[in-house]
Coordinates of N, CA and C in Angstrom, one line a residue:
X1 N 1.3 -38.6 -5.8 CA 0.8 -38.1 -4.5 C -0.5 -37.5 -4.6
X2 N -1.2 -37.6 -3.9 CA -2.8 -36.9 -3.4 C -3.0 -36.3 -2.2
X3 N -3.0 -34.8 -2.3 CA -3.1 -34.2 -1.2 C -3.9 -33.7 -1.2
X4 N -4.8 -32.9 0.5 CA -5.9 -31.8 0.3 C -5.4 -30.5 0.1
X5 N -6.1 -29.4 -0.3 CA -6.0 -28.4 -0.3 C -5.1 -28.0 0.9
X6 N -5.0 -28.1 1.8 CA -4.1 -27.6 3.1 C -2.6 -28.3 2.8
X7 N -2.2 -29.3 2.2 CA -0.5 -29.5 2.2 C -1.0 -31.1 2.9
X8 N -2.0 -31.6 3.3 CA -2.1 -32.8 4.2 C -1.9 -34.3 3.2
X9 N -1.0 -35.0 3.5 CA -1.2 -36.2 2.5 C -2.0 -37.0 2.9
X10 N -2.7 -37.1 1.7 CA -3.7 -38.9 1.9 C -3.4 -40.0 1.1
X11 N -2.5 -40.2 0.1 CA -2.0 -41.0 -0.5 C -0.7 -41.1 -1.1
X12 N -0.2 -42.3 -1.6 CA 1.4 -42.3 -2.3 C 0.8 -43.3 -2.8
X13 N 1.3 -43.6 -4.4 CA 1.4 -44.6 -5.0 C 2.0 -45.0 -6.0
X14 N 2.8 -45.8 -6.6 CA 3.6 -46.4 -7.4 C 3.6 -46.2 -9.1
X15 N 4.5 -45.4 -9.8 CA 4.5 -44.9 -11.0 C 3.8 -43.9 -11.2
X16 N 3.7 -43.5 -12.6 CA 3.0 -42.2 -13.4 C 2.0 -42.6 -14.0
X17 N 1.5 -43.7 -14.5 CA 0.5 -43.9 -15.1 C -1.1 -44.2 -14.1
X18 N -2.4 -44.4 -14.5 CA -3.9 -44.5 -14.0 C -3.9 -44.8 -12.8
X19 N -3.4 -46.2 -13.3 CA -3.0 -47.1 -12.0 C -2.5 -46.5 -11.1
X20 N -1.9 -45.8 -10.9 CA -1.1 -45.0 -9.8 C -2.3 -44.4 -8.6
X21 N -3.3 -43.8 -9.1 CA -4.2 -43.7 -8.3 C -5.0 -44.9 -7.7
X22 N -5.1 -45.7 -8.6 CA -6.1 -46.9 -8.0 C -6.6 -46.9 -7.0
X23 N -5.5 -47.1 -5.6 CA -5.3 -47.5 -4.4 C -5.5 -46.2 -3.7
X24 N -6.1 -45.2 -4.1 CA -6.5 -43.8 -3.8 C -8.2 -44.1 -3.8
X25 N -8.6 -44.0 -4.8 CA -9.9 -44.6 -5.3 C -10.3 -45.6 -4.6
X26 N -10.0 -46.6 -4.8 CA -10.6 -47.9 -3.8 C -10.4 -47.9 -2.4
X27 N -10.1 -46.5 -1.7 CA -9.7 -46.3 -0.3 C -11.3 -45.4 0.1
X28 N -11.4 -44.7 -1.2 CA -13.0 -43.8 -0.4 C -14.3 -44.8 -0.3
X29 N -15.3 -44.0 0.7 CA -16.5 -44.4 0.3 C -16.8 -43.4 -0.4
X30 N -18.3 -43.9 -0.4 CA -18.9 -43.2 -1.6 C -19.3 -41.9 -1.3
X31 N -19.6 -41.5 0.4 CA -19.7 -40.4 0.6 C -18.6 -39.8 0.6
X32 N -17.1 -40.1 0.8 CA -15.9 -39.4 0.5 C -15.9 -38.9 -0.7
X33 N -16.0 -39.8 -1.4 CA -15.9 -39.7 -3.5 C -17.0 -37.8 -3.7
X34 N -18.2 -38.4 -3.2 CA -19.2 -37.4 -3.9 C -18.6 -36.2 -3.3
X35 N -17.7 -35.9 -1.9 CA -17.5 -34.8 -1.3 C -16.7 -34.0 -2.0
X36 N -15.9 -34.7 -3.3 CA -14.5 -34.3 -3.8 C -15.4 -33.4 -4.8
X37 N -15.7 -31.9 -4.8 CA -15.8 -30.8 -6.0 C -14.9 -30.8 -7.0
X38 N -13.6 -30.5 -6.7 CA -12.8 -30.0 -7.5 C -11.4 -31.0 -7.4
X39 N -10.4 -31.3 -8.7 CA -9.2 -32.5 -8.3 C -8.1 -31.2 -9.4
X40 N -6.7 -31.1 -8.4 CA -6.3 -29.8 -9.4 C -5.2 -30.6 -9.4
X41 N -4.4 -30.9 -10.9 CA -3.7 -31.6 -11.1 C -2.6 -31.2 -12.1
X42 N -1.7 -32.3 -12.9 CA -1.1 -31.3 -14.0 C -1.4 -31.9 -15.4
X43 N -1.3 -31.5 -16.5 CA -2.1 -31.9 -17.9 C -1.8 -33.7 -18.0
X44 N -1.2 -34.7 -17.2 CA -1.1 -36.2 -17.3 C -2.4 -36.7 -17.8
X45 N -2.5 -37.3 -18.7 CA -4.1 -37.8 -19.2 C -4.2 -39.0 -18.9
X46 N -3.1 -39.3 -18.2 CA -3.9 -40.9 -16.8 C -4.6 -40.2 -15.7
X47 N -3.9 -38.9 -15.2 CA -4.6 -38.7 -14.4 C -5.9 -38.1 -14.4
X48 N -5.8 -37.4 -16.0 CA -7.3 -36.9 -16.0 C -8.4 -38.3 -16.4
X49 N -8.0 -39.0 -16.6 CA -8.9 -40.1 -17.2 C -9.2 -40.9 -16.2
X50 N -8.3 -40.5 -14.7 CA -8.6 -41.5 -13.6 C -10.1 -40.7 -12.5
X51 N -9.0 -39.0 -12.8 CA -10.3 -38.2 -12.3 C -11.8 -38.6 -12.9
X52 N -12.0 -38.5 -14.1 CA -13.1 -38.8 -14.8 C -14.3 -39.9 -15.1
X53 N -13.3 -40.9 -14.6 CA -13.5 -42.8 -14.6 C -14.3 -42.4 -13.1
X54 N -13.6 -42.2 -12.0 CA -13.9 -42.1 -10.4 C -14.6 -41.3 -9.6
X55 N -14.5 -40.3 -10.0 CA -15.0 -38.8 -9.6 C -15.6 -38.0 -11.4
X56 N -16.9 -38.7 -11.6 CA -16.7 -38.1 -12.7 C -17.9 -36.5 -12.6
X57 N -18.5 -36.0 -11.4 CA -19.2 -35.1 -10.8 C -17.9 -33.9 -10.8
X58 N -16.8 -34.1 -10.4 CA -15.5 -33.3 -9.7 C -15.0 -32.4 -11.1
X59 N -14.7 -30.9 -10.8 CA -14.0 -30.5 -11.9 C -13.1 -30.1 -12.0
X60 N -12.0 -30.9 -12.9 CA -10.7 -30.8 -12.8 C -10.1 -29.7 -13.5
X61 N -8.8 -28.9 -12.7 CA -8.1 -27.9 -12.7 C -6.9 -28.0 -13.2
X62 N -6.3 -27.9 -14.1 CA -4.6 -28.1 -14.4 C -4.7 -26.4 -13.8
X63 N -2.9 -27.2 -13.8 CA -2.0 -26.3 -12.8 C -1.3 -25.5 -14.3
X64 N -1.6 -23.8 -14.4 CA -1.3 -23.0 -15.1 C 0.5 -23.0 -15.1
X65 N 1.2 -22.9 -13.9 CA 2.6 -23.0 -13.9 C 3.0 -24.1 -14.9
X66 N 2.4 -25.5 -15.0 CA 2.6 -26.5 -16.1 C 2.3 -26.4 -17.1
X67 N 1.6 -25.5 -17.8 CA 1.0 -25.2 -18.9 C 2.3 -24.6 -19.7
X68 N 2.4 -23.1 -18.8 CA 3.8 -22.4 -19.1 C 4.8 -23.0 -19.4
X69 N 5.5 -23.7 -18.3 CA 6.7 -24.8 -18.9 C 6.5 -25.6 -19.6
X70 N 5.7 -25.7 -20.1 CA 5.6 -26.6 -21.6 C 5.7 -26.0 -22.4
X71 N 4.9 -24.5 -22.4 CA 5.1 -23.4 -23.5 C 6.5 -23.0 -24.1
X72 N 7.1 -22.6 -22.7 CA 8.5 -22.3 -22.6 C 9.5 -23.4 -23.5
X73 N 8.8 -24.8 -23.0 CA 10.2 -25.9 -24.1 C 9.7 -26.1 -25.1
X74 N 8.6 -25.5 -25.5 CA 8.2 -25.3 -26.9 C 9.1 -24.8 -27.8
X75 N 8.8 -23.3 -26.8 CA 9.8 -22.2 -27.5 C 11.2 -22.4 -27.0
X76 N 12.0 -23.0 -26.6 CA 13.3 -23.6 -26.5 C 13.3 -24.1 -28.1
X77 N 12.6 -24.7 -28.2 CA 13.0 -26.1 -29.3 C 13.1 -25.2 -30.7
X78 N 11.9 -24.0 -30.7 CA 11.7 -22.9 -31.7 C 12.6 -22.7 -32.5
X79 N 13.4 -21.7 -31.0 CA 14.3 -21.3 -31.2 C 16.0 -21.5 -31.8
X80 N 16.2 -22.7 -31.3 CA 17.4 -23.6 -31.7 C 16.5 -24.0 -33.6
X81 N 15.6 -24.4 -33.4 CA 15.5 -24.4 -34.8 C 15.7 -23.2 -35.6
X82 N 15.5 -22.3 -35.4 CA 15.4 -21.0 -35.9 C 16.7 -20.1 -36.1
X83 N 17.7 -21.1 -35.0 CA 19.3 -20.4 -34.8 C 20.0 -21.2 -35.3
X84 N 19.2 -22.7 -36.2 CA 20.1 -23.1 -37.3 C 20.2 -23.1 -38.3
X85 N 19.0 -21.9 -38.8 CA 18.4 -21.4 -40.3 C 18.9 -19.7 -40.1
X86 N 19.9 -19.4 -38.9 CA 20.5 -18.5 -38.9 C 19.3 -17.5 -38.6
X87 N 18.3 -17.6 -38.4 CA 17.4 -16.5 -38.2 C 16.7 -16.2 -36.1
X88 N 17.7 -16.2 -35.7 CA 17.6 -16.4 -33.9 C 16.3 -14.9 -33.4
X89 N 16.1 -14.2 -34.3 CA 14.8 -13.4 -33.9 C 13.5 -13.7 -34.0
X90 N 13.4 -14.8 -34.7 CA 12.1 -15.1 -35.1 C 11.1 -15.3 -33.8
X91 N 9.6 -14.5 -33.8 CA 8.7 -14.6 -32.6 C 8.3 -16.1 -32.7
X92 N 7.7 -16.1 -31.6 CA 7.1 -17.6 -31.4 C 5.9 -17.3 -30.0
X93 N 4.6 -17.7 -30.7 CA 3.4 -17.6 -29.8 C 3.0 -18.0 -28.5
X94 N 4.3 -17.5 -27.8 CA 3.7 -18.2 -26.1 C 3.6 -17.1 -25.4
X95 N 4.0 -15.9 -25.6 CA 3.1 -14.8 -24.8 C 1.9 -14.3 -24.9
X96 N 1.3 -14.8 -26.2 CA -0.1 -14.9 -26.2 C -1.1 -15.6 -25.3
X97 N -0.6 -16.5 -25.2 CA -1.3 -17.4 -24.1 C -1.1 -16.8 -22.7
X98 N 0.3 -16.5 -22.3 CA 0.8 -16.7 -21.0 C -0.3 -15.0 -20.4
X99 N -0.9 -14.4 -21.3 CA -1.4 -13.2 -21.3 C -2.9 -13.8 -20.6
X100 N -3.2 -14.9 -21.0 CA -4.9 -15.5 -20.7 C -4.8 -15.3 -19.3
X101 N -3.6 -15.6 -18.3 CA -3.4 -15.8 -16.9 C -3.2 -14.3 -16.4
X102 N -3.6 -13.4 -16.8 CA -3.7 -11.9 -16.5 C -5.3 -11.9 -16.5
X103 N -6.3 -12.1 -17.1 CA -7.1 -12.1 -17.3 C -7.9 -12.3 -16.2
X104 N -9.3 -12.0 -15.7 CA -10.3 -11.8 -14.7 C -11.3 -12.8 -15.0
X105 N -11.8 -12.7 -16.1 CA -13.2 -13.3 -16.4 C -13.2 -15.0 -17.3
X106 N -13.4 -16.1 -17.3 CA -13.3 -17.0 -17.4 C -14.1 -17.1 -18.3
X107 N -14.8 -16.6 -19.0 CA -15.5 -17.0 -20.3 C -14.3 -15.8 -21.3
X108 N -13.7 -14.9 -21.1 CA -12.7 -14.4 -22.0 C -11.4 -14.8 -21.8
X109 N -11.5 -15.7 -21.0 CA -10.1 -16.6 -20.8 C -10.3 -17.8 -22.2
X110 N -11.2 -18.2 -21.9 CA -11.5 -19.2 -22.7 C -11.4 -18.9 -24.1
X111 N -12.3 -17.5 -24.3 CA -11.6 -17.4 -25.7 C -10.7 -16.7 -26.4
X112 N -9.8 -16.3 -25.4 CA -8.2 -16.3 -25.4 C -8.0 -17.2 -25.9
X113 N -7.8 -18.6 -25.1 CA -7.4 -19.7 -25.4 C -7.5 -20.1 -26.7
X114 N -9.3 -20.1 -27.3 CA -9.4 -20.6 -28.7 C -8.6 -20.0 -29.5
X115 N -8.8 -18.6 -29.5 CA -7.7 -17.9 -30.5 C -6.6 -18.0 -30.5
X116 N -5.9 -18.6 -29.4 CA -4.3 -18.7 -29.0 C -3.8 -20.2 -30.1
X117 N -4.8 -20.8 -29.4 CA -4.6 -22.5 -30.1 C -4.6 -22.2 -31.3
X118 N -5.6 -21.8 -32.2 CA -6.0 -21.2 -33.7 C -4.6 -21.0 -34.2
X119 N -4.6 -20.1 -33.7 CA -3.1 -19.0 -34.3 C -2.3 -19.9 -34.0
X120 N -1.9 -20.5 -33.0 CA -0.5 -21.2 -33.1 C -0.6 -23.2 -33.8
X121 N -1.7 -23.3 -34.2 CA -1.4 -24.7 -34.9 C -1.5 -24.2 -36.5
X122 N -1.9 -22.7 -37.0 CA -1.5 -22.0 -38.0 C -0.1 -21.8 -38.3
X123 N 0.0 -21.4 -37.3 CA 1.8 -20.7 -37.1 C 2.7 -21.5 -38.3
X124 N 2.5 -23.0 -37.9 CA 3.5 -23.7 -39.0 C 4.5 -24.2 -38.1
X125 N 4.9 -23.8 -36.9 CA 5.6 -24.3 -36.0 C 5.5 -25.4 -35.1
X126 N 5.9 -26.3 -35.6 CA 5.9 -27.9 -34.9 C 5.6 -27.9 -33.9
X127 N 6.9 -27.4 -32.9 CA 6.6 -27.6 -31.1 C 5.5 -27.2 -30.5
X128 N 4.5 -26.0 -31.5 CA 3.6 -25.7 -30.7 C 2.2 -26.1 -31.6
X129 N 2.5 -26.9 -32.7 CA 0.7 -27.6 -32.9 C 0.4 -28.7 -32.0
X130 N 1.6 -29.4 -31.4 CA 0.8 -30.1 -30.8 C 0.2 -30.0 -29.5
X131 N 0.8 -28.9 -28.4 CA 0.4 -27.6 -27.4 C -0.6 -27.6 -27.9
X132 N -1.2 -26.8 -29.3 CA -2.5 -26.5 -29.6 C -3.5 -27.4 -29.6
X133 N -3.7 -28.2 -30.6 CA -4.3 -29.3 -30.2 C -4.5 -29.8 -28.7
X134 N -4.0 -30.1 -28.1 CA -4.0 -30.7 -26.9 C -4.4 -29.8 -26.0
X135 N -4.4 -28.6 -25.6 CA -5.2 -27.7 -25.2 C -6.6 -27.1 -25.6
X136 N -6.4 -27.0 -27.0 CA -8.1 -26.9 -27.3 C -9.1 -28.6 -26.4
X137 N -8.3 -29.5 -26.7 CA -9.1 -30.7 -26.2 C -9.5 -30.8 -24.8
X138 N -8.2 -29.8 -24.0 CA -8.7 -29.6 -22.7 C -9.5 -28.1 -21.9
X139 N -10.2 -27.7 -23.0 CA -10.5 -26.3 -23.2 C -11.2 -26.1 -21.5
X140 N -11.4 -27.3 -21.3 CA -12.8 -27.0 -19.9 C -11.9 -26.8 -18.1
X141 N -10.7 -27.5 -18.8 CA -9.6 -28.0 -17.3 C -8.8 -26.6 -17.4
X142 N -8.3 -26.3 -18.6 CA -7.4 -25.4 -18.8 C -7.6 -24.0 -18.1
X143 N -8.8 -23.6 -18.3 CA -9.0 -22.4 -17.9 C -9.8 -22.4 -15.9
X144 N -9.3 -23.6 -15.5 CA -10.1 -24.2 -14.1 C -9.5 -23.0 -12.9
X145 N -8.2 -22.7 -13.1 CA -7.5 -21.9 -12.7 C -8.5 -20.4 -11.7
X146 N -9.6 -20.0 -13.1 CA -9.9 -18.9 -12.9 C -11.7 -19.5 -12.1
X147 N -11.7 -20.8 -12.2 CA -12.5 -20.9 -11.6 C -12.6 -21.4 -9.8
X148 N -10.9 -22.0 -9.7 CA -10.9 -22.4 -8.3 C -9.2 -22.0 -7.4
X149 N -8.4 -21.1 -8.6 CA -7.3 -20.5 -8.2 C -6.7 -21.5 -8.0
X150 N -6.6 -23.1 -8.1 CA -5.9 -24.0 -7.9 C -4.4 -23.8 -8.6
X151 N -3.2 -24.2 -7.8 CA -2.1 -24.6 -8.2 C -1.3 -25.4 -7.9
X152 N 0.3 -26.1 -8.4 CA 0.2 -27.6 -7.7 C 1.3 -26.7 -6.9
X153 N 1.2 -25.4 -5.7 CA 1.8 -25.5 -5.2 C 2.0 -26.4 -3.7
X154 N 0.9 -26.9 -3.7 CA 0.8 -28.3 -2.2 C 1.8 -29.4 -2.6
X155 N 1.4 -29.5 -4.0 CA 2.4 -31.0 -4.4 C 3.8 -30.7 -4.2
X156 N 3.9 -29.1 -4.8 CA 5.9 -29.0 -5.1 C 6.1 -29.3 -3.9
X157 N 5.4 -28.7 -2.6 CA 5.8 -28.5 -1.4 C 6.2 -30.2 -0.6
X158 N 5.6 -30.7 -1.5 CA 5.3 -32.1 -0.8 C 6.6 -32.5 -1.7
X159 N 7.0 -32.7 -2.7 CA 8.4 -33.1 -3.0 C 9.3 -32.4 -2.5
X160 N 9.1 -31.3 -2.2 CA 10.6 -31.0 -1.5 C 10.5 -31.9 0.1
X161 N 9.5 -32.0 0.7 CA 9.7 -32.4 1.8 C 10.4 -34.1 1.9
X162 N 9.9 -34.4 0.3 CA 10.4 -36.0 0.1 C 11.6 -36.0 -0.2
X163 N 12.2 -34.5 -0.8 CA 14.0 -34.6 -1.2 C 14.7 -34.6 0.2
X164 N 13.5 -33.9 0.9 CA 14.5 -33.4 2.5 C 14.8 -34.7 3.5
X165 N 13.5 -35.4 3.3 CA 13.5 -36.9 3.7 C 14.6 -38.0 3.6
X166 N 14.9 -37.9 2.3 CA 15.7 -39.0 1.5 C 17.2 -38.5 2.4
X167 N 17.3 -37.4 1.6 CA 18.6 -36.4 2.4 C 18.5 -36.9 3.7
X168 N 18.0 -36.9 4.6 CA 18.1 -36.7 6.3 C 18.0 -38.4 6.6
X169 N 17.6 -39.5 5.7 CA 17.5 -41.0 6.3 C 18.2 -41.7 4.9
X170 N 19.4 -40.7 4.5 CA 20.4 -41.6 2.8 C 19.2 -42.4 2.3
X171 N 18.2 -42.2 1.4 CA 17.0 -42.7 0.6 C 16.2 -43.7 1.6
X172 N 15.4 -43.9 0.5 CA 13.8 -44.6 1.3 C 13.5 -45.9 -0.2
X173 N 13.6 -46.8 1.0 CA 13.5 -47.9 -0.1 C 11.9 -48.4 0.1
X174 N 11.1 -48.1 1.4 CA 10.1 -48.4 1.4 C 9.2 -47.0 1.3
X175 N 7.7 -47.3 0.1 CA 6.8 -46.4 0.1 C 6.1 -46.2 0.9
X176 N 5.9 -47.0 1.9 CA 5.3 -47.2 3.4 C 5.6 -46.3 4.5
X177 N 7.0 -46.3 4.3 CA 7.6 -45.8 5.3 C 7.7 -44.1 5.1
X178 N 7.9 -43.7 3.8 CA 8.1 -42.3 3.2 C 6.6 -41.9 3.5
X179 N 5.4 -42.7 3.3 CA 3.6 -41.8 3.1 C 4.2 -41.9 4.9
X180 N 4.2 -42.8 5.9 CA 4.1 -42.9 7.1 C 4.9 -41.3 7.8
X181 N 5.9 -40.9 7.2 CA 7.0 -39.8 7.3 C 6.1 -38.3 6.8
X182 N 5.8 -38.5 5.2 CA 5.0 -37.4 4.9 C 3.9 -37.1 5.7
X183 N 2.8 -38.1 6.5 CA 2.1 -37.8 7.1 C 1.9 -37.4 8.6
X184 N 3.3 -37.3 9.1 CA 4.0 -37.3 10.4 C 3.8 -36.0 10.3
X185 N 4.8 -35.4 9.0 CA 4.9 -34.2 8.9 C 3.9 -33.3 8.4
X186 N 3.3 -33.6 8.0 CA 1.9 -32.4 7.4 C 1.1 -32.4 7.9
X187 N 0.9 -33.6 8.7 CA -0.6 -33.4 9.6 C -0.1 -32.9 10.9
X188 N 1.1 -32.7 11.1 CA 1.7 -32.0 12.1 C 1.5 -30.6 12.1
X189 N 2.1 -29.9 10.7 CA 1.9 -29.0 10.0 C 0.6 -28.1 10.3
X190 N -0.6 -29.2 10.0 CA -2.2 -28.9 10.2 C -2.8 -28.4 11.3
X191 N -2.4 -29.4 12.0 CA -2.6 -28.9 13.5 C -2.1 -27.8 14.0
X192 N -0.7 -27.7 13.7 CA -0.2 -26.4 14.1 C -0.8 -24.9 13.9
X193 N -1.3 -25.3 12.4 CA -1.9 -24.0 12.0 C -3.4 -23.6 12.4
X194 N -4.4 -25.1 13.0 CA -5.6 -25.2 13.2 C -5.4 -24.5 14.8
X195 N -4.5 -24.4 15.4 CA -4.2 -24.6 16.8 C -4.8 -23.2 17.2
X196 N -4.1 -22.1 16.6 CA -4.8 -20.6 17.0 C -6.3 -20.4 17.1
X197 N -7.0 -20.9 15.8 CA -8.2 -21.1 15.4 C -8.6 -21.4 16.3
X198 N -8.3 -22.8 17.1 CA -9.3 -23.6 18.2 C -9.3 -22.9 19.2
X199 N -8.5 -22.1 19.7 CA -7.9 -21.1 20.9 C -8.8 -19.9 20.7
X200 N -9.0 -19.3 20.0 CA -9.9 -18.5 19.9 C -11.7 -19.2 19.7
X201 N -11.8 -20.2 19.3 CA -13.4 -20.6 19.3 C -13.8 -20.6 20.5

């Protein structure tokens, strides 16, 4: 799904992978495309590779809440390893990170991060070298957060509204019909909230 910053849907498309956007992409002009600054998404590296192929001016933001829960089943996995060598106390480096999101200034975020990564593909701990790596690589997205406060809370919002959908019409066999529904409802949404605004101009 592809929403604006307000909750408003502009697209649905088929699967998880690149392609999935396509039919997103080939819908703008070119003065739509250049207007796009910022795309806030979650670490998928089709999606960042689609941002970058299409919009390659736009700076992309992963969503900090997804960062965490990946941290978190990191240290899930840690730990079960660590409670079958009988040692269930053992630390494991994810509150070091999760500390970068306290942080103010985006150049000491960043080198949080470096240090974070450092230390933990040191650590020796499996689940979290490859976290490390894979975030040093996205050193520029990762810390976008502190540059545009993005989070994918429009999208969660937008799947609950698709769980509430399915519920209220027993599933949706057409994608047509579900963007036609999503857009019923959000641009509904928009208006309602633009409505005071206009009242007072």
């Amino acid at each position: 799904m592809v929403s604006d910053k307000h909750g408003q849907l502009l697209y649905i498309g088929k699967g998880k992978g690149q392609g999935a956007l396509k039919g997103f992409f080939d819908m703008l002009t070119e003065q739509q495309g250049s207007a796009i600054k910022v795309v806030g998404a979650d670490r998928s590296n089709a999606y960042t590779k689609a941002v970058e192929e299409h919009l390659p001016h736009a700076d992309i933001c992963y969503d900090h809440f997804h960062i965490v829960q990946n941290l978190n089943d990191a240290v899930t996995r840690v730990r079960r390893a660590e409670f079958k060598r009988n040692d269930p106390g053992s630390k494991v480096p994810k509150e070091d990170l999760r500390h970068m999101y306290t942080l103010k200034d985006e150049q000491e975020a960043a080198r949080h991060l470096a240090n974070w990564a450092k230390m933990a593909g040191e650590s020796g701990l499996k689940p979290f070298v490859t976290p490390a790596k894979t975030l040093s690589a996205q050193a520029r997205a990762v810390p976008g957060y502190f540059r545009h406060g993005l989070t994918s809370g429009v999208i969660e919002g937008l799947n609950s509204k698709i769980a509430k959908i399915q519920f209220q019409v027993r599933g949706i066999s057409s994608i047509r019909l579900l963007y036609l529904k999503l857009r019923e409802s959000t641009c509904k949404e928009f208006r309602e909230r633009l409505m005071p605004i206009c009242a007072q101009s």
